[in-house]
Short mmCIF file of C-alpha atoms in Angstrom, two decimals:
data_model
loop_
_atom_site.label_atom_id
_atom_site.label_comp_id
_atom_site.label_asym_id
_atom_site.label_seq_id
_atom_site.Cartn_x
_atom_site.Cartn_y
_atom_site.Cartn_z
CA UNK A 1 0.00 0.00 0.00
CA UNK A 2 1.52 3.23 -1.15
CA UNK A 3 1.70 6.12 1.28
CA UNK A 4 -0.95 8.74 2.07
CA UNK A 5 0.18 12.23 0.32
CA UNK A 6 1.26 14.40 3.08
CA UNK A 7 0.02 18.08 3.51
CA UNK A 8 2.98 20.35 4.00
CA UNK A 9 3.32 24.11 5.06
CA UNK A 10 4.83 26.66 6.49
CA UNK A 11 5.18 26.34 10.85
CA UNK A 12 2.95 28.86 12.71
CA UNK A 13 4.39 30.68 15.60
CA UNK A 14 1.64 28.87 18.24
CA UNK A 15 2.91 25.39 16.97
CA UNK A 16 6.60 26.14 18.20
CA UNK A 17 6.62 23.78 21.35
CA UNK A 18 4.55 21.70 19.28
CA UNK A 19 7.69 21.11 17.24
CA UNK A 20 10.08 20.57 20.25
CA UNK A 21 7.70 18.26 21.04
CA UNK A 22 7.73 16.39 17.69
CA UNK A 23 11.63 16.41 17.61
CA UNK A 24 11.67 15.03 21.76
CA UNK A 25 9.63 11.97 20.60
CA UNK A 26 11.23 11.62 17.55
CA UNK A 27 14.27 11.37 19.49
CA UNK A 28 12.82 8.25 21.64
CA UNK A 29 13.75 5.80 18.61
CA UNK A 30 17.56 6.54 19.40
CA UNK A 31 16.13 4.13 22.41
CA UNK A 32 17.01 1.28 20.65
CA UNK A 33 19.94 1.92 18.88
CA UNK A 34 22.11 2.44 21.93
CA UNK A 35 22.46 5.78 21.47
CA UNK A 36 21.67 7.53 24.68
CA UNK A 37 23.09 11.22 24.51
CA UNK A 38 20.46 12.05 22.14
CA UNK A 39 18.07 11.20 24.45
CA UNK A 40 19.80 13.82 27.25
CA UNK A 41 19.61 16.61 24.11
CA UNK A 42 17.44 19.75 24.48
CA UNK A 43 15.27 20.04 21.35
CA UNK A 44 16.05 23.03 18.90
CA UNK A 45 16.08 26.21 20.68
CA UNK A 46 12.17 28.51 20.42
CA UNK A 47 14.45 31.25 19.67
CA UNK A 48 16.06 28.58 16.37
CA UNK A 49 12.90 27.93 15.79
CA UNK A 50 10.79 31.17 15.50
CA UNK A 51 14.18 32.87 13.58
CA UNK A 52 13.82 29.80 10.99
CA UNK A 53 9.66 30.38 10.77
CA UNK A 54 9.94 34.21 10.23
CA UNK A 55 12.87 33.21 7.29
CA UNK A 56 10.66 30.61 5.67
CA UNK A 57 12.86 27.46 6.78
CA UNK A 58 10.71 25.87 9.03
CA UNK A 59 7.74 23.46 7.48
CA UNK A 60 5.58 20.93 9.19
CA UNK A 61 3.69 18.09 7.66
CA UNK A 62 0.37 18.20 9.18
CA UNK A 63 -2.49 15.33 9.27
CA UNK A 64 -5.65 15.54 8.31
CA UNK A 65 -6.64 17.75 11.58
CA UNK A 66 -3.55 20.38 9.90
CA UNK A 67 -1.77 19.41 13.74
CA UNK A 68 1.71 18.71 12.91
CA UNK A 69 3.45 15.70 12.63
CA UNK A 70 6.91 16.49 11.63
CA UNK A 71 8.85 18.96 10.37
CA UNK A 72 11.94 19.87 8.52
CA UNK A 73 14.17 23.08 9.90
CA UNK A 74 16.67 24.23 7.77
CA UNK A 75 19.41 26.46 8.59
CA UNK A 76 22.84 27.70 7.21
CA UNK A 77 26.21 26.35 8.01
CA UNK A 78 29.65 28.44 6.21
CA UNK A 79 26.64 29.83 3.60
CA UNK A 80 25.71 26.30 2.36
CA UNK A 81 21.54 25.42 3.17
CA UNK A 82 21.73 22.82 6.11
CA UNK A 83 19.34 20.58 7.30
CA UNK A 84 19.65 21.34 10.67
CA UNK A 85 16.71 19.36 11.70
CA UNK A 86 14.22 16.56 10.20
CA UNK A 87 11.93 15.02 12.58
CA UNK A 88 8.69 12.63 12.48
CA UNK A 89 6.48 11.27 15.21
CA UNK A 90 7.12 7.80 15.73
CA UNK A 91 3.56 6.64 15.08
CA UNK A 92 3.56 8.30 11.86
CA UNK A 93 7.11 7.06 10.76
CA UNK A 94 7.84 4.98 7.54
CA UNK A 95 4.85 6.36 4.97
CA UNK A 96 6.33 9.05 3.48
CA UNK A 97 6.20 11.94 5.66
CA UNK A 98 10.20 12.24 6.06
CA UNK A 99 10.67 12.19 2.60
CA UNK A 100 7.81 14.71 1.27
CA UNK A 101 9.47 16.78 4.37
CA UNK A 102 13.02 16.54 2.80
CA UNK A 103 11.99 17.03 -0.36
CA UNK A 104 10.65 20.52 0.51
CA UNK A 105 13.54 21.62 2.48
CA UNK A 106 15.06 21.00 -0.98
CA UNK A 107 12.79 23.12 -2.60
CA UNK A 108 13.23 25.97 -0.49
CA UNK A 109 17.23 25.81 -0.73
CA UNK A 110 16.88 25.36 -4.69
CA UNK A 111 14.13 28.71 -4.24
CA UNK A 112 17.11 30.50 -2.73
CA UNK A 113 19.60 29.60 -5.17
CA UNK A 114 21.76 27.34 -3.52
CA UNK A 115 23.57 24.65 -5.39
CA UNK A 116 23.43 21.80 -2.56
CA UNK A 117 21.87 21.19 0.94
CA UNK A 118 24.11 19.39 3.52
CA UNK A 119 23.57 17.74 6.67
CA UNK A 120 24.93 16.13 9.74
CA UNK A 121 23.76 12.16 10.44
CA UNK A 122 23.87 9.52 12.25
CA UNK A 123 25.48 6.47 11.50
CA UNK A 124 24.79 2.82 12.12
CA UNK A 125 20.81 3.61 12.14
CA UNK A 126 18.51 2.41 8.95
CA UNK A 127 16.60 5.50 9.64
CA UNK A 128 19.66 8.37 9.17
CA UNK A 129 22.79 8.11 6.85
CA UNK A 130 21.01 5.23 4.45
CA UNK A 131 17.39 6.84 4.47
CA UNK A 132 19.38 10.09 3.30
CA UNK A 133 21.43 7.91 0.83
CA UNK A 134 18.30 6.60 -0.77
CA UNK A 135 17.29 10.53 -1.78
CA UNK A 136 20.94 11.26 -2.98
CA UNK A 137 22.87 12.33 -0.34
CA UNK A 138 26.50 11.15 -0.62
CA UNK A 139 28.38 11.43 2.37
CA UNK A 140 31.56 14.15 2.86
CA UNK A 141 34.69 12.32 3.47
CA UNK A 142 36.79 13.98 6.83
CA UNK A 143 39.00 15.51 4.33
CA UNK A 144 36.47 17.46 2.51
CA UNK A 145 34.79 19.13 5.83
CA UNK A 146 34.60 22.99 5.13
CA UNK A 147 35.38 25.04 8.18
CA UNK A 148 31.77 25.47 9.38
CA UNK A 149 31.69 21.65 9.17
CA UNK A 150 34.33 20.94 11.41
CA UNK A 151 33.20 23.86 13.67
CA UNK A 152 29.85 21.73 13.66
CA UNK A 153 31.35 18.73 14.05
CA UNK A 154 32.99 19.83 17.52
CA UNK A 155 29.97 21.29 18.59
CA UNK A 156 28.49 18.01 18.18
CA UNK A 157 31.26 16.08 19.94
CA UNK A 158 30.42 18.78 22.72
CA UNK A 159 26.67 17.89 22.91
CA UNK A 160 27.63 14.38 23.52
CA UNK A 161 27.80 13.30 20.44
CA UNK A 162 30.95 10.56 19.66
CA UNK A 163 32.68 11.55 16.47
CA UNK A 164 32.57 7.95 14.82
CA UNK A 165 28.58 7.90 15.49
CA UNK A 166 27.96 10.92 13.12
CA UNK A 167 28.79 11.98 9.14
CA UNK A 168 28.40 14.96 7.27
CA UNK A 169 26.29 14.28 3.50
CA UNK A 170 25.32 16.34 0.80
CA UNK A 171 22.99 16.52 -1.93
CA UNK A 172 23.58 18.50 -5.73
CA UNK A 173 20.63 20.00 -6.32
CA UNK A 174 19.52 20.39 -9.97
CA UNK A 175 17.17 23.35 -11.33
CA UNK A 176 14.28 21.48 -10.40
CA UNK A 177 16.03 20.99 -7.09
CA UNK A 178 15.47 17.05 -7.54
CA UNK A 179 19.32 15.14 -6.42
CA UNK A 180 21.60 15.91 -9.43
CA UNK A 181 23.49 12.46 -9.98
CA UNK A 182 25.91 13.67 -12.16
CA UNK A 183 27.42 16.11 -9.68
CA UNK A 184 30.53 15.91 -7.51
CA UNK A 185 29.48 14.66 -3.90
CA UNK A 186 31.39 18.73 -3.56
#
């Protein structure tokens, strides 16, 4: 049975701790995968949050009551679009709504102008580094890390998060902002 399509739109400023919410029991599959810092992680700032709403770079995917159900938060790292943040609830994981949430944090980077859209991940969970790989993210070798990456990366290690847990990926975005195959994982 194919996924439901997904309503998407732009976050209102009364669903803010809504979306800390989302991101907190989003944050509850880590659980299993022995990965308990994330658990001990504040969700993204109301200050993030309503700065990323008022720029147009926070959407939620909403069900069919428009209460949200995810959402995708994207930010800036060194002046490349970052996914800073893409979250689901649990009970409404695996039919489509991480993907139709990705897919418009795309759009909005393409909107901008901006050539890719990068992110941080984890690794050794089906649901991070491979689900990203399957929409054409390629992951950033070490060497390759800008600046702001490694600045990120430490910031990470700071939050709790172990080094060899995490990767940086990045998706070529074409005209139509759809992946772009052909380009360098750069």
């Amino acid at each position: 049975m194919a996924p439901a399509p997904v309503a998407m739109r732009a976050a209102k400023r009364h669903e803010l701790a809504a979306i800390q919410d989302i991101e907190s029991a989003a944050d509850t599959v880590f659980r299993c995968a022995a990965m308990p810092w994330v658990l001990a992680m504040p969700p993204a700032d109301l200050e993030i949050l309503e700065t990323a709403r008022r720029r147009g770079h926070l959407r939620v995917a909403v069900d069919r009551a428009d209460t949200p159900i995810g959402f995708a938060l994207l930010s800036t790292l060194g002046g490349e679009a970052f996914l800073h943040q893409l979250s689901v609830v649990p009970r409404h994981a695996g039919r489509g709504v991480g993907g139709a949430l990705l897919e418009a944090a795309c759009a909005i980077a393409r909107d901008e102008g901006r050539a890719s859209v990068a992110l941080s991940t984890a690794l050794g969970v089906p649901w991070n580094a491979p689900f990203y790989a399957r929409r054409g993210f390629v992951v950033v070798p070490p060497r390759d890390y800008t600046a702001a990456m490694r600045r990120e990366r430490a910031h990470e290690m700071r939050m709790g998060h172990p080094a060899w847990r995490r990767c940086f990926m990045r998706r070529a975005l074409d005209a139509a902002g759809a992946p772009n195959p052909g380009a360098s994982a750069l």
